[in-house]
Amino acid sequence: MNEPFKEYQGLLTERSTVAAVIFTLALMWSVGQVTFVGAFFVGAVAVAFLLQLEIKRRMERLENRRSAIREKRKSKTGTSVLLGASALDRLPSPLLLVDADKKIAFANESARELLGTDIDGNEVFLYLRQSNFVTALDNILEGRFGDFGVIRYTTSKERSFDVTVAPVLAGKKMNDGVRAIVYFYEVTSLLRTERMRADFVANASHELRTPLTSVLGFIETLRGPAVGDLDAHKRFLGIMQTEAERMVRLIDDLLSLSRIEMTRYMAPNAVTDINKLVGSVINSVKGIAAERGVEFTYEHEENVQDVVADSDQITQVFLNLLTNAAKYSDPNTKVHVKAEVGRTGKHALLSITDEGPGIAQEHLARLTERFYRVDTARSRKMGGTGLGLAIVKHILLRHNSGLDIKSQLGKGTVFSFKLPIPQKKDENS
């Protein structure tokens, strides 16, 4: 039986009882059993009692409604808190909520991955010990708000974050309590890019300064002690020409790399005959290879011919890779160039395999970095600028491909990449 029906039934019973009492008094007064005053007094008491019960019941009903409203508001608040916590938990950036006792009241999933899965309820200073962070958090929790700037936090795994600390009022007034929110913004990639740019400027300056210093030294010698020495003139001018040519190659490679980066997100759409392209590059590099007795072989599957590529840029890729193979592979060996169809039939797989000394594993991941060399002295002696593989990498990135390098010491190195094969359109479509 529901509550409204019970309440109505109780009210009906009480009213019936009072009505019965009044009827009985009226009957007794009519037969002379009680006086009029006595009957009126008893009836008034019964009516007052009934009125008091009615007022009490209405007050209880009003209080029940207020309780229901409070419960409803509490339920809504709880739901909104849960929804807010769920949304914060999905944030890709770490976030902490610190209570007045300096303990972590809430940590989203990213924060738990960064600081530990069991950080909830622990004191925040167990994880963030920097003095400027401690000062900022103390000031906020004590109600002294201000601009605390950005705090740099670096993990043991070389991940860097800019940490921001901000106040969160627990209520509408200051005396309701203050909490602090700690937000982590990862800047690892930005710092790495900044470091790479600084290294690039330093390396480029060094690569240009070295030959310039040599040229200036030779000029000074020719104008001074060797002013009348024809043999010294001939020898020094030859070295100066070599150094000048190396500077020209370096500047050309820098300009080429800059142009390639400008077209990084412009995917090529021209169709190129890869067999003709590879044959042309092999013919142009044969002279360099012949000096060391290196021979080129080219093997391709019958159904490999056209690819979607920028012919000039892919020509540069093969020129750089085959020139490196001719210079750095062992003398009197072969360099094998191969083209085959990939497993899906949508790409042509191209590989260049030499029979050189191989490259140690610790160098492979850095070979495509600008100015990185396995053997700096040998590379410079061969006329290398340290940008060849970096240019190859950026060209292939534009072609939505990557340069895969596999090597074993004493067994040679394999450079491979893929290029898309143009797909025939369905005639019925």
CSV table of C-alpha atoms in Angstrom, one decimal:
chain,number,residue,atom,x,y,z
A,1,MET,CA,0.0,0.0,0.0
A,2,ASN,CA,1.5,3.3,-1.0
A,3,GLU,CA,2.2,6.3,1.2
A,4,PRO,CA,-0.5,8.7,-0.2
A,5,PHE,CA,-3.2,6.1,0.3
A,6,LYS,CA,-2.1,5.4,3.9
A,7,GLU,CA,-2.1,9.1,4.7
A,8,TYR,CA,-5.5,9.6,3.2
A,9,GLN,CA,-6.8,6.6,5.1
A,10,GLY,CA,-5.4,7.9,8.4
A,11,LEU,CA,-6.9,11.3,7.8
A,12,LEU,CA,-10.3,9.8,7.0
A,13,THR,CA,-10.2,7.7,10.2
A,14,GLU,CA,-9.3,10.7,12.4
A,15,ARG,CA,-12.1,12.8,10.9
A,16,SER,CA,-14.6,10.0,11.3
A,17,THR,CA,-13.6,9.6,15.0
A,18,VAL,CA,-14.1,13.3,15.7
A,19,ALA,CA,-17.4,13.3,13.8
A,20,ALA,CA,-18.6,10.4,15.9
A,21,VAL,CA,-17.6,12.1,19.1
A,22,ILE,CA,-19.5,15.3,18.1
A,23,PHE,CA,-22.6,13.3,17.1
A,24,THR,CA,-22.5,11.4,20.4
A,25,LEU,CA,-22.3,14.6,22.4
A,26,ALA,CA,-25.1,16.2,20.4
A,27,LEU,CA,-27.2,13.1,21.0
A,28,MET,CA,-26.4,13.1,24.7
A,29,TRP,CA,-27.2,16.8,25.0
A,30,SER,CA,-30.6,16.3,23.2
A,31,VAL,CA,-31.6,13.7,25.8
A,32,GLY,CA,-30.3,15.8,28.7
A,33,GLN,CA,-27.3,13.7,29.6
A,34,VAL,CA,-24.8,16.6,29.3
A,35,THR,CA,-25.2,20.3,29.4
A,36,PHE,CA,-24.8,22.5,26.3
A,37,VAL,CA,-21.6,24.1,27.6
A,38,GLY,CA,-20.0,20.7,28.4
A,39,ALA,CA,-20.9,19.3,24.9
A,40,PHE,CA,-19.6,22.5,23.2
A,41,PHE,CA,-16.4,22.4,25.2
A,42,VAL,CA,-15.7,18.7,24.4
A,43,GLY,CA,-16.5,19.3,20.7
A,44,ALA,CA,-14.2,22.3,20.6
A,45,VAL,CA,-11.4,20.2,22.0
A,46,ALA,CA,-12.0,17.5,19.5
A,47,VAL,CA,-12.0,20.0,16.6
A,48,ALA,CA,-8.8,21.6,17.9
A,49,PHE,CA,-7.2,18.2,18.1
A,50,LEU,CA,-8.2,17.5,14.6
A,51,LEU,CA,-6.8,20.8,13.4
A,52,GLN,CA,-3.5,20.2,15.2
A,53,LEU,CA,-3.2,16.9,13.5
A,54,GLU,CA,-3.9,18.5,10.1
A,55,ILE,CA,-1.2,21.2,10.6
A,56,LYS,CA,1.3,18.5,11.7
A,57,ARG,CA,0.6,16.4,8.7
A,58,ARG,CA,0.9,19.3,6.3
A,59,MET,CA,4.3,20.3,7.9
A,60,GLU,CA,5.5,16.7,7.5
A,61,ARG,CA,4.4,16.7,3.9
A,62,LEU,CA,6.2,20.0,3.3
A,63,GLU,CA,9.4,18.6,5.0
A,64,ASN,CA,9.2,15.5,2.9
A,65,ARG,CA,9.0,17.6,-0.3
A,66,ARG,CA,12.0,19.6,0.8
A,67,SER,CA,13.9,16.4,1.5
A,68,ALA,CA,13.0,15.0,-1.9
A,69,ILE,CA,14.2,18.2,-3.6
A,70,ARG,CA,17.5,18.1,-1.6
A,71,GLU,CA,18.0,14.5,-2.6
A,72,LYS,CA,17.3,15.3,-6.2
A,73,ARG,CA,19.7,18.2,-6.2
A,74,LYS,CA,22.3,16.0,-4.5
A,75,SER,CA,21.8,13.3,-7.1
A,76,LYS,CA,22.2,15.8,-9.9
A,77,THR,CA,25.3,17.2,-8.3
A,78,GLY,CA,26.8,13.7,-7.9
A,79,THR,CA,25.9,12.9,-11.5
A,80,SER,CA,27.6,16.1,-12.7
A,81,VAL,CA,30.7,15.4,-10.6
A,82,LEU,CA,30.9,11.9,-12.0
A,83,LEU,CA,30.4,13.1,-15.5
A,84,GLY,CA,33.1,15.8,-14.9
A,85,ALA,CA,35.5,13.3,-13.5
A,86,SER,CA,34.9,11.0,-16.4
A,87,ALA,CA,35.6,13.8,-18.9
A,88,LEU,CA,38.8,14.8,-17.0
A,89,ASP,CA,39.9,11.2,-16.9
A,90,ARG,CA,39.9,11.1,-20.7
A,91,LEU,CA,42.1,14.1,-21.1
A,92,PRO,CA,45.4,13.3,-22.9
A,93,SER,CA,47.3,15.6,-20.6
A,94,PRO,CA,48.0,14.7,-16.9
A,95,LEU,CA,45.8,16.6,-14.4
A,96,LEU,CA,45.7,16.5,-10.6
A,97,LEU,CA,43.3,17.9,-8.0
A,98,VAL,CA,45.0,18.7,-4.7
A,99,ASP,CA,42.9,19.2,-1.5
A,100,ALA,CA,43.5,21.5,1.5
A,101,ASP,CA,45.7,18.8,3.1
A,102,LYS,CA,48.0,18.8,0.1
A,103,LYS,CA,46.9,15.3,-0.8
A,104,ILE,CA,45.9,14.2,-4.3
A,105,ALA,CA,42.1,14.1,-4.3
A,106,PHE,CA,41.8,13.2,-8.0
A,107,ALA,CA,44.2,12.1,-10.7
A,108,ASN,CA,43.2,11.4,-14.3
A,109,GLU,CA,44.4,8.4,-16.2
A,110,SER,CA,47.3,10.3,-17.9
A,111,ALA,CA,48.5,11.5,-14.5
A,112,ARG,CA,48.4,8.0,-13.1
A,113,GLU,CA,50.5,6.7,-16.1
A,114,LEU,CA,53.0,9.5,-15.5
A,115,LEU,CA,53.3,9.5,-11.7
A,116,GLY,CA,52.1,6.0,-10.7
A,117,THR,CA,48.8,4.1,-10.5
A,118,ASP,CA,48.5,4.4,-6.7
A,119,ILE,CA,48.9,8.2,-6.3
A,120,ASP,CA,45.3,8.9,-5.2
A,121,GLY,CA,45.3,10.0,-1.5
A,122,ASN,CA,49.0,10.5,-1.3
A,123,GLU,CA,50.7,13.8,-0.6
A,124,VAL,CA,51.5,15.6,-3.8
A,125,PHE,CA,55.0,16.5,-2.7
A,126,LEU,CA,56.0,12.9,-2.9
A,127,TYR,CA,55.9,13.3,-6.7
A,128,LEU,CA,56.6,17.0,-7.3
A,129,ARG,CA,59.4,18.3,-5.1
A,130,GLN,CA,60.6,21.4,-6.9
A,131,SER,CA,60.8,24.4,-4.6
A,132,ASN,CA,58.9,26.7,-6.9
A,133,PHE,CA,56.1,24.2,-7.1
A,134,VAL,CA,56.0,23.8,-3.3
A,135,THR,CA,55.8,27.6,-2.9
A,136,ALA,CA,53.1,28.0,-5.5
A,137,LEU,CA,50.9,25.3,-4.0
A,138,ASP,CA,51.4,26.6,-0.4
A,139,ASN,CA,50.4,30.1,-1.5
A,140,ILE,CA,47.3,28.9,-3.3
A,141,LEU,CA,46.0,26.7,-0.5
A,142,GLU,CA,46.5,29.6,1.9
A,143,GLY,CA,44.5,31.9,-0.2
A,144,ARG,CA,47.3,33.9,-1.7
A,145,PHE,CA,46.6,33.9,-5.4
A,146,GLY,CA,49.0,35.2,-8.0
A,147,ASP,CA,50.8,34.5,-11.2
A,148,PHE,CA,53.3,31.7,-10.4
A,149,GLY,CA,54.3,31.2,-14.0
A,150,VAL,CA,55.1,27.9,-15.6
A,151,ILE,CA,57.1,25.2,-13.7
A,152,ARG,CA,59.2,22.9,-15.8
A,153,TYR,CA,59.0,19.2,-14.8
A,154,THR,CA,61.2,16.5,-16.4
A,155,THR,CA,60.9,12.8,-15.8
A,156,SER,CA,63.6,10.2,-15.6
A,157,LYS,CA,62.5,9.1,-19.1
A,158,GLU,CA,63.4,12.5,-20.5
A,159,ARG,CA,59.8,13.6,-20.9
A,160,SER,CA,59.4,17.3,-20.2
A,161,PHE,CA,56.2,19.1,-19.0
A,162,ASP,CA,55.2,22.7,-18.3
A,163,VAL,CA,53.2,22.5,-15.1
A,164,THR,CA,50.5,25.1,-14.2
A,165,VAL,CA,49.1,25.4,-10.7
A,166,ALA,CA,45.7,27.2,-10.3
A,167,PRO,CA,43.2,27.7,-7.4
A,168,VAL,CA,39.8,26.0,-7.4
A,169,LEU,CA,37.2,27.3,-4.8
A,170,ALA,CA,35.3,24.5,-3.1
A,171,GLY,CA,32.3,26.8,-2.7
A,172,LYS,CA,31.1,30.3,-3.6
A,173,LYS,CA,33.0,31.9,-0.7
A,174,MET,CA,36.6,32.0,0.3
A,175,ASN,CA,35.9,30.4,3.7
A,176,ASP,CA,34.4,27.4,1.9
A,177,GLY,CA,37.9,26.1,1.3
A,178,VAL,CA,40.4,26.2,-1.5
A,179,ARG,CA,41.8,23.4,-3.6
A,180,ALA,CA,44.4,23.5,-6.3
A,181,ILE,CA,44.4,22.0,-9.8
A,182,VAL,CA,47.8,20.9,-11.3
A,183,TYR,CA,47.9,20.7,-15.1
A,184,PHE,CA,50.7,19.2,-17.1
A,185,TYR,CA,51.4,20.2,-20.7
A,186,GLU,CA,54.0,18.1,-22.5
A,187,VAL,CA,56.7,20.0,-24.3
A,188,THR,CA,59.0,17.1,-25.1
A,189,SER,CA,58.6,17.3,-28.9
A,190,LEU,CA,58.9,21.1,-28.8
A,191,LEU,CA,62.2,21.0,-26.9
A,192,ARG,CA,63.5,18.2,-29.1
A,193,THR,CA,62.7,20.3,-32.2
A,194,GLU,CA,64.3,23.3,-30.7
A,195,ARG,CA,67.4,21.3,-29.8
A,196,MET,CA,67.5,19.9,-33.4
A,197,ARG,CA,67.4,23.4,-34.8
A,198,ALA,CA,70.2,24.6,-32.6
A,199,ASP,CA,72.3,21.5,-33.5
A,200,PHE,CA,71.5,22.1,-37.2
A,201,VAL,CA,72.7,25.7,-37.1
A,202,ALA,CA,75.8,24.7,-35.1
A,203,ASN,CA,76.6,21.8,-37.5
A,204,ALA,CA,76.0,23.9,-40.6
A,205,SER,CA,78.2,26.7,-39.3
A,206,HIS,CA,81.0,24.2,-38.5
A,207,GLU,CA,80.7,22.5,-41.9
A,208,LEU,CA,81.1,25.9,-43.6
A,209,ARG,CA,83.7,27.3,-41.2
A,210,THR,CA,86.2,24.4,-41.6
A,211,PRO,CA,86.8,24.7,-45.4
A,212,LEU,CA,86.7,28.5,-45.1
A,213,THR,CA,89.4,28.4,-42.5
A,214,SER,CA,91.5,26.2,-44.7
A,215,VAL,CA,91.0,28.4,-47.8
A,216,LEU,CA,91.9,31.6,-45.7
A,217,GLY,CA,95.0,29.8,-44.4
A,218,PHE,CA,96.2,28.8,-47.9
A,219,ILE,CA,95.6,32.4,-49.2
A,220,GLU,CA,97.6,33.8,-46.4
A,221,THR,CA,100.5,31.3,-47.1
A,222,LEU,CA,100.4,32.0,-50.9
A,223,ARG,CA,100.6,35.8,-50.2
A,224,GLY,CA,103.4,35.4,-47.7
A,225,PRO,CA,106.0,32.6,-47.4
A,226,ALA,CA,105.0,30.8,-50.7
A,227,VAL,CA,104.6,33.9,-52.8
A,228,GLY,CA,107.2,32.7,-55.3
A,229,ASP,CA,106.8,29.0,-54.9
A,230,LEU,CA,105.1,27.7,-58.0
A,231,ASP,CA,104.8,24.1,-56.7
A,232,ALA,CA,103.1,25.3,-53.5
A,233,HIS,CA,100.8,27.5,-55.6
A,234,LYS,CA,99.7,24.5,-57.7
A,235,ARG,CA,99.2,22.2,-54.7
A,236,PHE,CA,97.4,24.8,-52.5
A,237,LEU,CA,95.2,26.0,-55.3
A,238,GLY,CA,94.1,22.4,-55.9
A,239,ILE,CA,93.2,22.0,-52.2
A,240,MET,CA,91.4,25.4,-52.2
A,241,GLN,CA,89.3,24.3,-55.2
A,242,THR,CA,88.4,21.0,-53.4
A,243,GLU,CA,87.3,22.9,-50.3
A,244,ALA,CA,85.4,25.4,-52.3
A,245,GLU,CA,83.6,22.7,-54.2
A,246,ARG,CA,82.7,21.0,-50.9
A,247,MET,CA,81.1,24.3,-49.7
A,248,VAL,CA,79.2,24.6,-52.9
A,249,ARG,CA,77.9,21.0,-52.5
A,250,LEU,CA,76.9,21.8,-48.9
A,251,ILE,CA,75.0,24.9,-49.9
A,252,ASP,CA,73.3,23.0,-52.7
A,253,ASP,CA,72.2,20.3,-50.3
A,254,LEU,CA,70.9,22.8,-47.8
A,255,LEU,CA,68.9,24.5,-50.5
A,256,SER,CA,67.7,21.2,-51.8
A,257,LEU,CA,66.6,20.1,-48.3
A,258,SER,CA,64.8,23.4,-47.8
A,259,ARG,CA,62.9,23.0,-51.1
A,260,ILE,CA,61.9,19.5,-50.2
A,261,GLU,CA,60.6,20.5,-46.8
A,262,MET,CA,58.4,23.2,-48.5
A,263,THR,CA,56.6,20.5,-50.5
A,264,ARG,CA,56.4,18.0,-47.6
A,265,TYR,CA,52.6,17.8,-47.6
A,266,MET,CA,52.1,18.1,-51.4
A,267,ALA,CA,51.7,14.5,-52.5
A,268,PRO,CA,53.1,13.7,-56.0
A,269,ASN,CA,50.6,12.5,-58.6
A,270,ALA,CA,52.8,12.0,-61.7
A,271,VAL,CA,53.4,8.6,-63.1
A,272,THR,CA,57.1,7.6,-63.6
A,273,ASP,CA,58.7,4.6,-65.4
A,274,ILE,CA,60.9,3.3,-62.5
A,275,ASN,CA,62.9,1.0,-64.7
A,276,LYS,CA,64.1,3.9,-67.0
A,277,LEU,CA,64.8,6.1,-64.0
A,278,VAL,CA,67.0,3.5,-62.2
A,279,GLY,CA,68.8,2.6,-65.5
A,280,SER,CA,69.6,6.3,-66.0
A,281,VAL,CA,70.9,6.8,-62.5
A,282,ILE,CA,73.1,3.7,-62.7
A,283,ASN,CA,74.6,5.0,-66.0
A,284,SER,CA,75.4,8.3,-64.4
A,285,VAL,CA,77.1,6.7,-61.3
A,286,LYS,CA,79.1,4.1,-63.2
A,287,GLY,CA,82.1,6.4,-63.5
A,288,ILE,CA,82.4,6.9,-59.7
A,289,ALA,CA,81.9,3.1,-59.1
A,290,ALA,CA,84.4,2.1,-61.8
A,291,GLU,CA,87.2,3.9,-59.9
A,292,ARG,CA,86.8,1.3,-57.1
A,293,GLY,CA,85.8,-1.6,-59.2
A,294,VAL,CA,82.2,-1.6,-58.0
A,295,GLU,CA,79.6,-2.9,-60.4
A,296,PHE,CA,75.8,-2.4,-60.4
A,297,THR,CA,73.1,-5.0,-61.1
A,298,TYR,CA,69.4,-4.3,-61.6
A,299,GLU,CA,66.7,-6.9,-61.2
A,300,HIS,CA,63.0,-6.2,-61.5
A,301,GLU,CA,59.8,-8.2,-61.8
A,302,GLU,CA,58.0,-8.1,-65.2
A,303,ASN,CA,54.9,-6.3,-63.7
A,304,VAL,CA,57.0,-3.5,-62.1
A,305,GLN,CA,57.2,-0.5,-64.3
A,306,ASP,CA,55.1,2.6,-63.5
A,307,VAL,CA,55.0,4.2,-60.1
A,308,VAL,CA,53.4,7.4,-58.7
A,309,ALA,CA,56.3,9.6,-57.9
A,310,ASP,CA,58.1,12.9,-58.5
A,311,SER,CA,60.7,11.7,-61.0
A,312,ASP,CA,63.3,14.4,-60.2
A,313,GLN,CA,63.1,13.7,-56.5
A,314,ILE,CA,63.2,9.9,-56.8
A,315,THR,CA,66.2,10.4,-59.2
A,316,GLN,CA,67.9,12.3,-56.4
A,317,VAL,CA,67.0,9.5,-53.9
A,318,PHE,CA,68.7,6.9,-56.2
A,319,LEU,CA,71.7,9.2,-56.9
A,320,ASN,CA,72.4,9.6,-53.2
A,321,LEU,CA,72.0,6.0,-52.3
A,322,LEU,CA,73.9,4.6,-55.3
A,323,THR,CA,76.7,7.2,-54.9
A,324,ASN,CA,77.0,6.2,-51.2
A,325,ALA,CA,77.1,2.5,-52.2
A,326,ALA,CA,79.8,3.2,-54.8
A,327,LYS,CA,82.0,5.2,-52.3
A,328,TYR,CA,81.6,3.2,-49.1
A,329,SER,CA,81.2,-0.5,-50.2
A,330,ASP,CA,84.2,-2.7,-50.4
A,331,PRO,CA,86.3,-2.4,-53.6
A,332,ASN,CA,85.6,-4.9,-56.4
A,333,THR,CA,82.2,-5.8,-55.1
A,334,LYS,CA,78.7,-5.6,-56.5
A,335,VAL,CA,75.7,-3.4,-55.6
A,336,HIS,CA,72.4,-5.0,-56.2
A,337,VAL,CA,69.3,-2.9,-57.1
A,338,LYS,CA,66.0,-4.7,-57.1
A,339,ALA,CA,62.3,-3.8,-57.8
A,340,GLU,CA,59.4,-6.1,-56.9
A,341,VAL,CA,55.7,-5.9,-56.2
A,342,GLY,CA,54.6,-5.7,-52.6
A,343,ARG,CA,52.3,-8.2,-50.9
A,344,THR,CA,49.2,-6.1,-51.5
A,345,GLY,CA,50.0,-5.4,-55.1
A,346,LYS,CA,49.6,-1.6,-54.5
A,347,HIS,CA,53.3,-0.7,-54.0
A,348,ALA,CA,56.6,-1.4,-55.7
A,349,LEU,CA,59.4,-2.4,-53.2
A,350,LEU,CA,62.8,-1.0,-54.2
A,351,SER,CA,66.0,-2.1,-52.5
A,352,ILE,CA,69.7,-1.3,-52.8
A,353,THR,CA,72.1,-3.9,-51.3
A,354,ASP,CA,75.8,-3.5,-51.1
A,355,GLU,CA,78.6,-5.8,-50.1
A,356,GLY,CA,80.4,-3.3,-47.9
A,357,PRO,CA,81.7,-3.5,-44.3
A,358,GLY,CA,78.2,-3.0,-42.8
A,359,ILE,CA,77.1,-0.5,-40.1
A,360,ALA,CA,76.9,-1.1,-36.4
A,361,GLN,CA,73.4,-1.3,-35.0
A,362,GLU,CA,73.8,1.8,-32.7
A,363,HIS,CA,74.3,4.0,-35.8
A,364,LEU,CA,71.3,2.8,-37.8
A,365,ALA,CA,68.6,4.9,-36.0
A,366,ARG,CA,70.6,8.1,-36.5
A,367,LEU,CA,71.8,7.7,-40.1
A,368,THR,CA,69.1,10.0,-41.5
A,369,GLU,CA,69.9,12.9,-39.1
A,370,ARG,CA,71.4,16.0,-40.6
A,371,PHE,CA,75.2,16.0,-40.5
A,372,TYR,CA,75.3,12.6,-38.7
A,373,ARG,CA,78.2,10.5,-39.9
A,374,VAL,CA,79.5,7.0,-38.9
A,375,ASP,CA,83.0,8.0,-39.9
A,376,THR,CA,83.4,11.7,-40.1
A,377,ALA,CA,86.9,11.8,-41.5
A,378,ARG,CA,86.2,9.3,-44.2
A,379,SER,CA,82.9,11.0,-45.2
A,380,ARG,CA,84.7,14.3,-45.6
A,381,LYS,CA,87.5,12.7,-47.6
A,382,MET,CA,84.9,11.2,-49.9
A,383,GLY,CA,83.3,14.7,-50.4
A,384,GLY,CA,80.2,13.9,-48.3
A,385,THR,CA,78.2,16.8,-46.7
A,386,GLY,CA,76.3,14.7,-44.1
A,387,LEU,CA,72.9,15.6,-45.6
A,388,GLY,CA,72.5,12.9,-48.3
A,389,LEU,CA,70.4,10.5,-46.2
A,390,ALA,CA,68.4,13.4,-44.6
A,391,ILE,CA,67.4,14.5,-48.1
A,392,VAL,CA,66.4,10.9,-49.0
A,393,LYS,CA,64.3,10.6,-45.8
A,394,HIS,CA,62.4,13.9,-46.5
A,395,ILE,CA,61.7,13.0,-50.1
A,396,LEU,CA,60.3,9.6,-49.1
A,397,LEU,CA,58.2,11.2,-46.4
A,398,ARG,CA,56.6,13.3,-49.1
A,399,HIS,CA,55.9,10.1,-51.0
A,400,ASN,CA,54.3,8.6,-47.9
A,401,SER,CA,57.1,6.2,-47.5
A,402,GLY,CA,60.1,5.6,-45.2
A,403,LEU,CA,63.7,4.5,-45.6
A,404,ASP,CA,64.2,1.1,-44.0
A,405,ILE,CA,67.9,0.3,-43.2
A,406,LYS,CA,69.2,-3.1,-42.3
A,407,SER,CA,72.8,-3.9,-41.8
A,408,GLN,CA,75.2,-6.5,-40.5
A,409,LEU,CA,78.9,-5.9,-39.8
A,410,GLY,CA,81.0,-7.7,-42.5
A,411,LYS,CA,77.9,-8.5,-44.6
A,412,GLY,CA,76.8,-5.2,-46.1
A,413,THR,CA,73.8,-2.9,-45.8
A,414,VAL,CA,70.3,-2.9,-47.4
A,415,PHE,CA,68.4,0.4,-48.0
A,416,SER,CA,64.8,-0.2,-49.1
A,417,PHE,CA,61.6,1.9,-49.6
A,418,LYS,CA,58.3,1.6,-51.4
A,419,LEU,CA,56.4,3.7,-54.0
A,420,PRO,CA,52.7,3.4,-54.9
A,421,ILE,CA,51.7,1.7,-58.2
A,422,PRO,CA,49.0,3.5,-60.1
A,423,GLN,CA,45.7,1.6,-59.8
A,424,LYS,CA,43.6,1.0,-62.9
A,425,LYS,CA,40.1,2.5,-62.7
A,426,ASP,CA,37.2,0.1,-63.0
A,427,GLU,CA,35.6,0.5,-66.4
A,428,ASN,CA,32.2,-0.3,-65.0
A,429,SER,CA,32.4,2.4,-62.3
